[in-house]
Amino acid sequence: MKPYLIKIFIILMWIGTLFPRGVEAQASREIPIKAAYLVNFAKYIDWPDSAFADATSPIIIGILGTDSFGVLLDKLIENKVVKDREFLIKRFPTLDALDYCHILFIGEEKIAMDSSANTQNPIRWDSAEIKNLMEKLEKPMLLVGDFNGFAEMGGHIEFKKSGNNIKFIFNLKTARQAGLDVRSSILRVAAEVKE
Amino acid sequence: MSISIQQDNFFREEMLVRMSLFILIFSLLPFSCLAQDSKEELEEIDLEKLADMSLEELAKVEIWVTTVSKKPEKLWEAASAVYVITQEDIRRSAATTIPDLLRMVPGLFVGNVDSSTWIVGSRGLANEYCVDVLVLIDGRQVNYLNWGGTFWSVQDYPFEDIERIEIIRGPGGTLWGTNSGNGVINIITKHAKDTQGGLLSGIAGTDLYKGIFRYGGKMGEDAFYRVYGIYKDVDSFHEVDGKDSIDEWSFGKAGFRIDWQPSEQDDVILQGDLFQDDVWVSWPTVYIPPAFYQVKNRYEKDKMGGDLMVQWDRTFDDGAKMKWLTYYDYFSLAHDIVINMNYHVLKTDLQYQFNPFSDHEIIVGSGYRLVSDDIENGYVEYIPQHANDQTFTVYFQDNYKIIEDKLRLSLGAQIQYSDYSDFDYQPTVKLVYTPYEKYTIWASITRAAQHYYRGHKEDVFTIYSLDVPYETGTIPEIVRLSHEGDVDSESVLSFEIGQRLQATRNLSFDLSIFYTIIKDYISADPDWNHPVLFSDPILHYMVYAPPGNNIDGETYGAELAMNAQITDFWKLMASYSALDIQLHRVRNSTDIMFYPLEDSSPHHQIKVQSNLDISKDVKLDAAYYFVDEISNWEIPPHGRLDVRLGWEPTERLEVSIVGTNLLDDQTHEANGMYTAYTEVERGVYAKLTYRF
């Protein structure tokens, strides 16, 4: 090996040893993007007046099961006003605890009730549970799901990864059946609209 | 072809100084960025912005843009020198061909030989017909191994429909098999679901016209399709002395892809393509073997072909995955006085991946390939003219998580039996250590083998070669390179070490260092002392050059890449790579054919890419490539600058103006075989893309 290359190797390796000091940083923006979507959907969906207690009562965003947003969603809705209404976040660990909200986010995972449960294989919702939930709805609720096949099951909006972006599938048929008034501009952005 | 030793040394000394400076600047960068960077601060700015975005804008936010490397985690933790060209990179590049796209890859050498020929070299031994870089489109091998090398002119695809291009520098190892000893280029096209609707794109420029059409739709409930067509017409280059070469090129290709999801667990892909390539090559030469001769100044190098592939992926309930792939590929080359051939490939491969224990992931696979050809001999002569070659492959790899998320060991091997090369054995050991979430260090040792499937054992493989273009009135000296002996596979043993660092959310580094031992590379050993003078059909000397495995050597070098999101609207990528190749003729070899390849790759390359968002719709992108001297081809150090200005007034319409090779009227980038030494001209083109 030529001496000058050995020098390069040594210099390069030396740089390498400096590297770990700089380690920080978040990897993915996936969760913030989804949170921003949730707030944004409120602009394009109209609920009947009966869905609100009065003219100033907030738009409630519910999170069912595991909450992957944490304080991020709370920060995001600070001082946010859509259609003269503020936002409120409610968290429902289980289906039994579910209360009325305007937008319900259903993550991929249920909360593992048993703390000894295997975190490697989180418990997933099954389609029967979701169907059952939708049948029980009395007031119009926008259901947003974060797992494959949610829109197929009848959910209104399903997040989906498309390359390096997050897009969504909109099930217009079931959203209308649920009594939601959908503005057409949301359909233009949807990756896919089911009618 | 002669090299001045003194000049060479002087040049290296100077480069060393330059390079040290460059490295010093690189090493200081992380600190300057750390000083002003606070994670919390940035996150809030980010969140504020997201909250104010419209749905349209949200749909375009890149999930991984904050990790500047853009790589999915899988690649971040890969124990190889991996680089990914994303769809965004493709859109913002000045390239109109796939090899030109590859210029951005750190360490890769790309040289345009004539209007339709490229050399893409990874870690050395770059030449038009190299067999050490594997090129795949959706898993289908597109380099033709009886002749070696990749005909880049026919490897085209609508750029908008390419999902990404993954490049591994260094041995592909266990999973990729033979003939991937120095690299793997894997072009992955989009799922048909992601290319719905129509697209029309037109390019018009000083040197080329290109039109692209694509339409995608739905078939029933579970299936999507797309069809596409490409046509292009490329003007001839200029020769070194400035006169117009006569290497015009036109190309057409059409194809389809169907993605069918019959059930939650199954994905089936059916795809196919057809192409035709009309190429002219200018090369004044005399053709002598065996009983007649011909003087030609220009001849054709036409290609046509097609392929049909089916792929079936199944995921089982327990997480195990099966992948089955089968394709048929037809290729025909009409290379006038060089060679004419028809080439068929049938390949099938079955791979199964499962987790028998929670900390082991095991991949097993097997493959079968049949290559069949029919050859009409010319300069390049094959006896017999028709042959079949069968290859059987088995491989396994165990990815063992020694410490979850921290330390992983991969062990694997591939064993291949082929009619022409008998057994090739290719083992790999890789270790990946991730002490921090965004810092990875890896090391690997891989043995790889490569061979031309023709030209072994009882085959006679002959190249009649002239070193210089023929001048009328001289007595041509012909070297007859003949593979009449038994030639073994070439092998490389590669040691690599690398690290990746996400220094801050806006800055990442990737460094790899390699040392490769080359053994038994094919040589042609001419017997210069006994030239034979023939007078029929014209007066010429013939020098016989029997083949051997008489070249050993080593290559070593390093590739350092940096990605920096300097502000929200400005991204900068830079890389530096060093490479040195030492080849030694052993066993009294007198080789002149392959030995000079040690000087056919640049020692140093610097690449800088800048992506600037002037406004939401207007983007200015530039790329600068510095290529060091290539002494074998007498190419001086040179730079290349490509600039692109893009405007996207609506979602449906995109307009761009691009200038390529702006620094020079015409640049000599690389030399090929049987073609005049042409140069790449400065070019300007406009592109319009409309989606419907």
JSON list of N, CA and C in Angstrom, two decimals, chain A residues 2 5 8-9 11-13 15-16 19-20 22-29 32-33 36-37 40 44 75-76 80 164-167 186 189, chain B residues 12 19 23 34 39 43-44 46-47 50-51 53 55-56 58-67 436 499 501 503 505 513 556 558 580 582:
[
{"chain": "A", "resi": 2, "resn": "LYS", "atom": "N", "xyz": [0.43, 2.24, -0.73]},
{"chain": "A", "resi": 2, "resn": "LYS", "atom": "CA", "xyz": [1.24, 3.45, -0.81]},
{"chain": "A", "resi": 2, "resn": "LYS", "atom": "C", "xyz": [1.12, 4.27, 0.47]},
{"chain": "A", "resi": 5, "resn": "LEU", "atom": "N", "xyz": [-1.75, 6.80, 0.90]},
{"chain": "A", "resi": 5, "resn": "LEU", "atom": "CA", "xyz": [-3.09, 6.27, 1.15]},
{"chain": "A", "resi": 5, "resn": "LEU", "atom": "C", "xyz": [-3.27, 5.87, 2.60]},
{"chain": "A", "resi": 8, "resn": "ILE", "atom": "N", "xyz": [-4.23, 8.83, 4.41]},
{"chain": "A", "resi": 8, "resn": "ILE", "atom": "CA", "xyz": [-5.65, 9.16, 4.23]},
{"chain": "A", "resi": 8, "resn": "ILE", "atom": "C", "xyz": [-6.50, 8.30, 5.15]},
{"chain": "A", "resi": 9, "resn": "PHE", "atom": "N", "xyz": [-6.17, 7.02, 5.17]},
{"chain": "A", "resi": 9, "resn": "PHE", "atom": "CA", "xyz": [-6.96, 6.10, 5.99]},
{"chain": "A", "resi": 9, "resn": "PHE", "atom": "C", "xyz": [-6.94, 6.54, 7.45]},
{"chain": "A", "resi": 11, "resn": "ILE", "atom": "N", "xyz": [-6.34, 9.51, 8.67]},
{"chain": "A", "resi": 11, "resn": "ILE", "atom": "CA", "xyz": [-7.10, 10.76, 8.85]},
{"chain": "A", "resi": 11, "resn": "ILE", "atom": "C", "xyz": [-8.60, 10.48, 8.86]},
{"chain": "A", "resi": 12, "resn": "LEU", "atom": "N", "xyz": [-9.02, 9.65, 7.93]},
{"chain": "A", "resi": 12, "resn": "LEU", "atom": "CA", "xyz": [-10.45, 9.36, 7.84]},
{"chain": "A", "resi": 12, "resn": "LEU", "atom": "C", "xyz": [-10.96, 8.65, 9.09]},
{"chain": "A", "resi": 13, "resn": "MET", "atom": "N", "xyz": [-10.17, 7.71, 9.58]},
{"chain": "A", "resi": 13, "resn": "MET", "atom": "CA", "xyz": [-10.60, 6.99, 10.76]},
{"chain": "A", "resi": 13, "resn": "MET", "atom": "C", "xyz": [-10.65, 7.92, 11.97]},
{"chain": "A", "resi": 15, "resn": "ILE", "atom": "N", "xyz": [-11.40, 11.07, 11.88]},
{"chain": "A", "resi": 15, "resn": "ILE", "atom": "CA", "xyz": [-12.66, 11.81, 11.78]},
{"chain": "A", "resi": 15, "resn": "ILE", "atom": "C", "xyz": [-13.78, 10.96, 12.38]},
{"chain": "A", "resi": 16, "resn": "GLY", "atom": "N", "xyz": [-13.70, 9.68, 12.07]},
{"chain": "A", "resi": 16, "resn": "GLY", "atom": "CA", "xyz": [-14.72, 8.77, 12.54]},
{"chain": "A", "resi": 16, "resn": "GLY", "atom": "C", "xyz": [-14.88, 8.78, 14.04]},
{"chain": "A", "resi": 19, "resn": "PHE", "atom": "N", "xyz": [-17.16, 11.37, 15.45]},
{"chain": "A", "resi": 19, "resn": "PHE", "atom": "CA", "xyz": [-18.57, 11.35, 15.10]},
{"chain": "A", "resi": 19, "resn": "PHE", "atom": "C", "xyz": [-19.55, 11.16, 16.25]},
{"chain": "A", "resi": 20, "resn": "PRO", "atom": "N", "xyz": [-19.36, 10.17, 17.11]},
{"chain": "A", "resi": 20, "resn": "PRO", "atom": "CA", "xyz": [-20.42, 9.86, 18.05]},
{"chain": "A", "resi": 20, "resn": "PRO", "atom": "C", "xyz": [-20.81, 11.03, 18.94]},
{"chain": "A", "resi": 22, "resn": "GLY", "atom": "N", "xyz": [-21.67, 13.85, 18.16]},
{"chain": "A", "resi": 22, "resn": "GLY", "atom": "CA", "xyz": [-22.73, 14.66, 17.58]},
{"chain": "A", "resi": 22, "resn": "GLY", "atom": "C", "xyz": [-24.09, 13.99, 17.55]},
{"chain": "A", "resi": 23, "resn": "VAL", "atom": "N", "xyz": [-24.18, 12.82, 18.15]},
{"chain": "A", "resi": 23, "resn": "VAL", "atom": "CA", "xyz": [-25.41, 12.07, 17.96]},
{"chain": "A", "resi": 23, "resn": "VAL", "atom": "C", "xyz": [-26.59, 12.69, 18.68]},
{"chain": "A", "resi": 24, "resn": "GLU", "atom": "N", "xyz": [-27.56, 13.10, 17.95]},
{"chain": "A", "resi": 24, "resn": "GLU", "atom": "CA", "xyz": [-28.85, 13.53, 18.44]},
{"chain": "A", "resi": 24, "resn": "GLU", "atom": "C", "xyz": [-29.75, 13.52, 17.23]},
{"chain": "A", "resi": 25, "resn": "ALA", "atom": "N", "xyz": [-30.91, 14.06, 17.35]},
{"chain": "A", "resi": 25, "resn": "ALA", "atom": "CA", "xyz": [-31.82, 14.21, 16.22]},
{"chain": "A", "resi": 25, "resn": "ALA", "atom": "C", "xyz": [-32.90, 13.15, 16.13]},
{"chain": "A", "resi": 26, "resn": "GLN", "atom": "N", "xyz": [-33.99, 13.62, 15.66]},
{"chain": "A", "resi": 26, "resn": "GLN", "atom": "CA", "xyz": [-35.18, 12.80, 15.48]},
{"chain": "A", "resi": 26, "resn": "GLN", "atom": "C", "xyz": [-35.13, 12.19, 14.09]},
{"chain": "A", "resi": 27, "resn": "ALA", "atom": "N", "xyz": [-35.65, 11.02, 13.95]},
{"chain": "A", "resi": 27, "resn": "ALA", "atom": "CA", "xyz": [-35.55, 10.37, 12.66]},
{"chain": "A", "resi": 27, "resn": "ALA", "atom": "C", "xyz": [-36.68, 10.75, 11.71]},
{"chain": "A", "resi": 28, "resn": "SER", "atom": "N", "xyz": [-37.89, 10.56, 12.20]},
{"chain": "A", "resi": 28, "resn": "SER", "atom": "CA", "xyz": [-39.00, 10.60, 11.26]},
{"chain": "A", "resi": 28, "resn": "SER", "atom": "C", "xyz": [-40.00, 11.69, 11.63]},
{"chain": "A", "resi": 29, "resn": "ARG", "atom": "N", "xyz": [-40.61, 12.31, 10.62]},
{"chain": "A", "resi": 29, "resn": "ARG", "atom": "CA", "xyz": [-41.62, 13.33, 10.84]},
{"chain": "A", "resi": 29, "resn": "ARG", "atom": "C", "xyz": [-43.02, 12.74, 10.77]},
{"chain": "A", "resi": 32, "resn": "PRO", "atom": "N", "xyz": [-45.68, 13.91, 13.59]},
{"chain": "A", "resi": 32, "resn": "PRO", "atom": "CA", "xyz": [-46.13, 15.30, 13.44]},
{"chain": "A", "resi": 32, "resn": "PRO", "atom": "C", "xyz": [-47.00, 15.53, 12.20]},
{"chain": "A", "resi": 33, "resn": "ILE", "atom": "N", "xyz": [-46.66, 14.88, 11.10]},
{"chain": "A", "resi": 33, "resn": "ILE", "atom": "CA", "xyz": [-47.47, 15.08, 9.88]},
{"chain": "A", "resi": 33, "resn": "ILE", "atom": "C", "xyz": [-48.89, 14.59, 10.11]},
{"chain": "A", "resi": 36, "resn": "ALA", "atom": "N", "xyz": [-50.79, 16.98, 12.23]},
{"chain": "A", "resi": 36, "resn": "ALA", "atom": "CA", "xyz": [-51.20, 18.16, 11.47]},
{"chain": "A", "resi": 36, "resn": "ALA", "atom": "C", "xyz": [-52.39, 17.86, 10.57]},
{"chain": "A", "resi": 37, "resn": "TYR", "atom": "N", "xyz": [-52.40, 16.66, 10.03]},
{"chain": "A", "resi": 37, "resn": "TYR", "atom": "CA", "xyz": [-53.54, 16.24, 9.21]},
{"chain": "A", "resi": 37, "resn": "TYR", "atom": "C", "xyz": [-54.83, 16.27, 10.03]},
{"chain": "A", "resi": 40, "resn": "ASN", "atom": "N", "xyz": [-56.13, 19.56, 10.46]},
{"chain": "A", "resi": 40, "resn": "ASN", "atom": "CA", "xyz": [-56.49, 20.10, 9.15]},
{"chain": "A", "resi": 40, "resn": "ASN", "atom": "C", "xyz": [-57.83, 19.55, 8.63]},
{"chain": "A", "resi": 44, "resn": "TYR", "atom": "N", "xyz": [-62.34, 20.74, 6.52]},
{"chain": "A", "resi": 44, "resn": "TYR", "atom": "CA", "xyz": [-63.01, 20.23, 5.32]},
{"chain": "A", "resi": 44, "resn": "TYR", "atom": "C", "xyz": [-64.24, 19.39, 5.63]},
{"chain": "A", "resi": 75, "resn": "LYS", "atom": "N", "xyz": [-49.53, 20.50, 21.77]},
{"chain": "A", "resi": 75, "resn": "LYS", "atom": "CA", "xyz": [-48.80, 21.71, 21.35]},
{"chain": "A", "resi": 75, "resn": "LYS", "atom": "C", "xyz": [-49.37, 22.25, 20.04]},
{"chain": "A", "resi": 76, "resn": "LEU", "atom": "N", "xyz": [-49.70, 21.32, 19.19]},
{"chain": "A", "resi": 76, "resn": "LEU", "atom": "CA", "xyz": [-50.15, 21.70, 17.85]},
{"chain": "A", "resi": 76, "resn": "LEU", "atom": "C", "xyz": [-51.48, 22.45, 17.89]},
{"chain": "A", "resi": 80, "resn": "LYS", "atom": "N", "xyz": [-55.09, 27.20, 18.19]},
{"chain": "A", "resi": 80, "resn": "LYS", "atom": "CA", "xyz": [-55.62, 26.92, 16.84]},
{"chain": "A", "resi": 80, "resn": "LYS", "atom": "C", "xyz": [-57.13, 27.13, 16.85]},
{"chain": "A", "resi": 164, "resn": "ASN", "atom": "N", "xyz": [-42.17, 8.64, 0.17]},
{"chain": "A", "resi": 164, "resn": "ASN", "atom": "CA", "xyz": [-41.66, 9.34, 1.34]},
{"chain": "A", "resi": 164, "resn": "ASN", "atom": "C", "xyz": [-42.71, 10.31, 1.89]},
{"chain": "A", "resi": 165, "resn": "ASN", "atom": "N", "xyz": [-43.96, 10.15, 1.45]},
{"chain": "A", "resi": 165, "resn": "ASN", "atom": "CA", "xyz": [-45.02, 11.05, 1.90]},
{"chain": "A", "resi": 165, "resn": "ASN", "atom": "C", "xyz": [-46.09, 10.27, 2.64]},
{"chain": "A", "resi": 166, "resn": "ILE", "atom": "N", "xyz": [-46.90, 11.04, 3.39]},
{"chain": "A", "resi": 166, "resn": "ILE", "atom": "CA", "xyz": [-48.07, 10.41, 3.99]},
{"chain": "A", "resi": 166, "resn": "ILE", "atom": "C", "xyz": [-49.30, 10.96, 3.29]},
{"chain": "A", "resi": 167, "resn": "LYS", "atom": "N", "xyz": [-50.09, 10.07, 2.75]},
{"chain": "A", "resi": 167, "resn": "LYS", "atom": "CA", "xyz": [-51.31, 10.48, 2.06]},
{"chain": "A", "resi": 167, "resn": "LYS", "atom": "C", "xyz": [-52.48, 9.77, 2.73]},
{"chain": "A", "resi": 186, "resn": "ILE", "atom": "N", "xyz": [-61.31, 18.34, -0.20]},
{"chain": "A", "resi": 186, "resn": "ILE", "atom": "CA", "xyz": [-60.53, 17.30, 0.47]},
{"chain": "A", "resi": 186, "resn": "ILE", "atom": "C", "xyz": [-60.35, 16.08, -0.45]},
{"chain": "A", "resi": 189, "resn": "VAL", "atom": "N", "xyz": [-57.35, 16.09, -2.78]},
{"chain": "A", "resi": 189, "resn": "VAL", "atom": "CA", "xyz": [-56.05, 15.81, -2.20]},
{"chain": "A", "resi": 189, "resn": "VAL", "atom": "C", "xyz": [-55.88, 14.32, -1.89]},
{"chain": "B", "resi": 12, "resn": "ARG", "atom": "N", "xyz": [0.16, 13.32, -7.92]},
{"chain": "B", "resi": 12, "resn": "ARG", "atom": "CA", "xyz": [-0.37, 12.73, -6.69]},
{"chain": "B", "resi": 12, "resn": "ARG", "atom": "C", "xyz": [0.00, 13.55, -5.45]},
{"chain": "B", "resi": 19, "resn": "MET", "atom": "N", "xyz": [-6.39, 17.21, -0.97]},
{"chain": "B", "resi": 19, "resn": "MET", "atom": "CA", "xyz": [-7.31, 16.31, -0.32]},
{"chain": "B", "resi": 19, "resn": "MET", "atom": "C", "xyz": [-7.29, 16.49, 1.19]},
{"chain": "B", "resi": 23, "resn": "ILE", "atom": "N", "xyz": [-10.45, 17.21, 3.61]},
{"chain": "B", "resi": 23, "resn": "ILE", "atom": "CA", "xyz": [-10.81, 16.38, 4.74]},
{"chain": "B", "resi": 23, "resn": "ILE", "atom": "C", "xyz": [-10.88, 17.21, 6.02]},
{"chain": "B", "resi": 34, "resn": "LEU", "atom": "N", "xyz": [-23.04, 21.68, 15.28]},
{"chain": "B", "resi": 34, "resn": "LEU", "atom": "CA", "xyz": [-23.49, 21.34, 16.63]},
{"chain": "B", "resi": 34, "resn": "LEU", "atom": "C", "xyz": [-23.66, 22.59, 17.46]},
{"chain": "B", "resi": 39, "resn": "LYS", "atom": "N", "xyz": [-31.91, 20.72, 19.40]},
{"chain": "B", "resi": 39, "resn": "LYS", "atom": "CA", "xyz": [-32.94, 19.81, 18.91]},
{"chain": "B", "resi": 39, "resn": "LYS", "atom": "C", "xyz": [-34.34, 20.35, 19.20]},
{"chain": "B", "resi": 43, "resn": "GLU", "atom": "N", "xyz": [-37.40, 21.41, 16.51]},
{"chain": "B", "resi": 43, "resn": "GLU", "atom": "CA", "xyz": [-38.62, 20.65, 16.46]},
{"chain": "B", "resi": 43, "resn": "GLU", "atom": "C", "xyz": [-39.84, 21.57, 16.53]},
{"chain": "B", "resi": 44, "resn": "GLU", "atom": "N", "xyz": [-39.74, 22.62, 17.34]},
{"chain": "B", "resi": 44, "resn": "GLU", "atom": "CA", "xyz": [-40.87, 23.52, 17.46]},
{"chain": "B", "resi": 44, "resn": "GLU", "atom": "C", "xyz": [-41.11, 24.30, 16.18]},
{"chain": "B", "resi": 46, "resn": "ASP", "atom": "N", "xyz": [-40.45, 23.34, 13.32]},
{"chain": "B", "resi": 46, "resn": "ASP", "atom": "CA", "xyz": [-41.00, 22.36, 12.41]},
{"chain": "B", "resi": 46, "resn": "ASP", "atom": "C", "xyz": [-42.50, 22.20, 12.62]},
{"chain": "B", "resi": 47, "resn": "LEU", "atom": "N", "xyz": [-42.87, 22.08, 13.87]},
{"chain": "B", "resi": 47, "resn": "LEU", "atom": "CA", "xyz": [-44.25, 21.82, 14.23]},
{"chain": "B", "resi": 47, "resn": "LEU", "atom": "C", "xyz": [-45.14, 23.01, 13.88]},
{"chain": "B", "resi": 50, "resn": "LEU", "atom": "N", "xyz": [-45.82, 22.89, 10.27]},
{"chain": "B", "resi": 50, "resn": "LEU", "atom": "CA", "xyz": [-46.76, 21.83, 9.90]},
{"chain": "B", "resi": 50, "resn": "LEU", "atom": "C", "xyz": [-48.19, 22.24, 10.21]},
{"chain": "B", "resi": 51, "resn": "ALA", "atom": "N", "xyz": [-48.36, 22.87, 11.36]},
{"chain": "B", "resi": 51, "resn": "ALA", "atom": "CA", "xyz": [-49.70, 23.23, 11.80]},
{"chain": "B", "resi": 51, "resn": "ALA", "atom": "C", "xyz": [-50.37, 24.22, 10.85]},
{"chain": "B", "resi": 53, "resn": "MET", "atom": "N", "xyz": [-49.89, 24.30, 7.60]},
{"chain": "B", "resi": 53, "resn": "MET", "atom": "CA", "xyz": [-49.91, 23.84, 6.21]},
{"chain": "B", "resi": 53, "resn": "MET", "atom": "C", "xyz": [-51.31, 23.43, 5.76]},
{"chain": "B", "resi": 55, "resn": "LEU", "atom": "N", "xyz": [-53.78, 20.91, 3.34]},
{"chain": "B", "resi": 55, "resn": "LEU", "atom": "CA", "xyz": [-53.73, 19.47, 3.06]},
{"chain": "B", "resi": 55, "resn": "LEU", "atom": "C", "xyz": [-52.80, 19.16, 1.90]},
{"chain": "B", "resi": 56, "resn": "GLU", "atom": "N", "xyz": [-52.86, 20.00, 0.87]},
{"chain": "B", "resi": 56, "resn": "GLU", "atom": "CA", "xyz": [-52.02, 19.78, -0.31]},
{"chain": "B", "resi": 56, "resn": "GLU", "atom": "C", "xyz": [-50.55, 19.78, 0.09]},
{"chain": "B", "resi": 58, "resn": "LEU", "atom": "N", "xyz": [-49.32, 19.26, 3.11]},
{"chain": "B", "resi": 58, "resn": "LEU", "atom": "CA", "xyz": [-49.02, 18.12, 4.00]},
{"chain": "B", "resi": 58, "resn": "LEU", "atom": "C", "xyz": [-48.72, 16.85, 3.20]},
{"chain": "B", "resi": 59, "resn": "ALA", "atom": "N", "xyz": [-49.50, 16.68, 2.13]},
{"chain": "B", "resi": 59, "resn": "ALA", "atom": "CA", "xyz": [-49.33, 15.46, 1.34]},
{"chain": "B", "resi": 59, "resn": "ALA", "atom": "C", "xyz": [-47.96, 15.40, 0.69]},
{"chain": "B", "resi": 60, "resn": "LYS", "atom": "N", "xyz": [-47.30, 16.56, 0.65]},
{"chain": "B", "resi": 60, "resn": "LYS", "atom": "CA", "xyz": [-45.98, 16.59, 0.00]},
{"chain": "B", "resi": 60, "resn": "LYS", "atom": "C", "xyz": [-44.82, 16.61, 0.98]},
{"chain": "B", "resi": 61, "resn": "VAL", "atom": "N", "xyz": [-45.14, 16.72, 2.26]},
{"chain": "B", "resi": 61, "resn": "VAL", "atom": "CA", "xyz": [-44.05, 16.77, 3.24]},
{"chain": "B", "resi": 61, "resn": "VAL", "atom": "C", "xyz": [-43.32, 15.44, 3.25]},
{"chain": "B", "resi": 62, "resn": "GLU", "atom": "N", "xyz": [-42.03, 15.48, 3.20]},
{"chain": "B", "resi": 62, "resn": "GLU", "atom": "CA", "xyz": [-41.27, 14.24, 3.20]},
{"chain": "B", "resi": 62, "resn": "GLU", "atom": "C", "xyz": [-41.08, 13.74, 4.62]},
{"chain": "B", "resi": 63, "resn": "ILE", "atom": "N", "xyz": [-41.40, 12.48, 4.80]},
{"chain": "B", "resi": 63, "resn": "ILE", "atom": "CA", "xyz": [-41.30, 11.91, 6.14]},
{"chain": "B", "resi": 63, "resn": "ILE", "atom": "C", "xyz": [-39.86, 11.92, 6.60]},
{"chain": "B", "resi": 64, "resn": "TRP", "atom": "N", "xyz": [-38.97, 11.57, 5.69]},
{"chain": "B", "resi": 64, "resn": "TRP", "atom": "CA", "xyz": [-37.59, 11.34, 6.09]},
{"chain": "B", "resi": 64, "resn": "TRP", "atom": "C", "xyz": [-36.68, 12.52, 5.78]},
{"chain": "B", "resi": 65, "resn": "VAL", "atom": "N", "xyz": [-37.26, 13.62, 5.37]},
{"chain": "B", "resi": 65, "resn": "VAL", "atom": "CA", "xyz": [-36.40, 14.71, 4.94]},
{"chain": "B", "resi": 65, "resn": "VAL", "atom": "C", "xyz": [-35.53, 15.22, 6.09]},
{"chain": "B", "resi": 66, "resn": "THR", "atom": "N", "xyz": [-36.01, 15.05, 7.31]},
{"chain": "B", "resi": 66, "resn": "THR", "atom": "CA", "xyz": [-35.21, 15.54, 8.43]},
{"chain": "B", "resi": 66, "resn": "THR", "atom": "C", "xyz": [-33.95, 14.71, 8.63]},
{"chain": "B", "resi": 67, "resn": "THR", "atom": "N", "xyz": [-34.05, 13.41, 8.38]},
{"chain": "B", "resi": 67, "resn": "THR", "atom": "CA", "xyz": [-32.80, 12.66, 8.39]},
{"chain": "B", "resi": 67, "resn": "THR", "atom": "C", "xyz": [-32.25, 12.86, 7.00]},
{"chain": "B", "resi": 436, "resn": "TYR", "atom": "N", "xyz": [-25.31, 4.28, 19.13]},
{"chain": "B", "resi": 436, "resn": "TYR", "atom": "CA", "xyz": [-26.30, 5.33, 19.33]},
{"chain": "B", "resi": 436, "resn": "TYR", "atom": "C", "xyz": [-27.32, 5.21, 18.23]},
{"chain": "B", "resi": 499, "resn": "GLN", "atom": "N", "xyz": [-18.81, 3.81, 8.36]},
{"chain": "B", "resi": 499, "resn": "GLN", "atom": "CA", "xyz": [-19.65, 4.38, 9.42]},
{"chain": "B", "resi": 499, "resn": "GLN", "atom": "C", "xyz": [-20.59, 5.42, 8.86]},
{"chain": "B", "resi": 501, "resn": "LEU", "atom": "N", "xyz": [-23.26, 8.59, 10.18]},
{"chain": "B", "resi": 501, "resn": "LEU", "atom": "CA", "xyz": [-23.61, 9.42, 11.32]},
{"chain": "B", "resi": 501, "resn": "LEU", "atom": "C", "xyz": [-24.65, 10.45, 10.94]},
{"chain": "B", "resi": 503, "resn": "ALA", "atom": "N", "xyz": [-25.31, 13.49, 12.28]},
{"chain": "B", "resi": 503, "resn": "ALA", "atom": "CA", "xyz": [-24.65, 14.36, 13.25]},
{"chain": "B", "resi": 503, "resn": "ALA", "atom": "C", "xyz": [-25.66, 15.27, 13.94]},
{"chain": "B", "resi": 505, "resn": "ARG", "atom": "N", "xyz": [-29.92, 16.89, 13.05]},
{"chain": "B", "resi": 505, "resn": "ARG", "atom": "CA", "xyz": [-31.02, 16.53, 12.16]},
{"chain": "B", "resi": 505, "resn": "ARG", "atom": "C", "xyz": [-30.83, 17.10, 10.76]},
{"chain": "B", "resi": 513, "resn": "ILE", "atom": "N", "xyz": [-14.42, 2.59, 3.75]},
{"chain": "B", "resi": 513, "resn": "ILE", "atom": "CA", "xyz": [-13.04, 2.36, 3.37]},
{"chain": "B", "resi": 513, "resn": "ILE", "atom": "C", "xyz": [-12.93, 0.91, 2.95]},
{"chain": "B", "resi": 556, "resn": "TYR", "atom": "N", "xyz": [-7.74, -0.24, -3.42]},
{"chain": "B", "resi": 556, "resn": "TYR", "atom": "CA", "xyz": [-8.11, 0.30, -2.12]},
{"chain": "B", "resi": 556, "resn": "TYR", "atom": "C", "xyz": [-8.55, 1.73, -2.27]},
{"chain": "B", "resi": 558, "resn": "ALA", "atom": "N", "xyz": [-11.42, 4.99, -0.46]},
{"chain": "B", "resi": 558, "resn": "ALA", "atom": "CA", "xyz": [-12.40, 5.43, 0.53]},
{"chain": "B", "resi": 558, "resn": "ALA", "atom": "C", "xyz": [-13.42, 6.32, -0.14]},
{"chain": "B", "resi": 580, "resn": "ASP", "atom": "N", "xyz": [-7.31, 3.58, -5.61]},
{"chain": "B", "resi": 580, "resn": "ASP", "atom": "CA", "xyz": [-6.07, 3.21, -6.27]},
{"chain": "B", "resi": 580, "resn": "ASP", "atom": "C", "xyz": [-6.11, 1.74, -6.63]},
{"chain": "B", "resi": 582, "resn": "GLN", "atom": "N", "xyz": [-3.80, -1.43, -8.13]},
{"chain": "B", "resi": 582, "resn": "GLN", "atom": "CA", "xyz": [-2.48, -1.95, -8.49]},
{"chain": "B", "resi": 582, "resn": "GLN", "atom": "C", "xyz": [-2.69, -3.34, -9.07]}
]
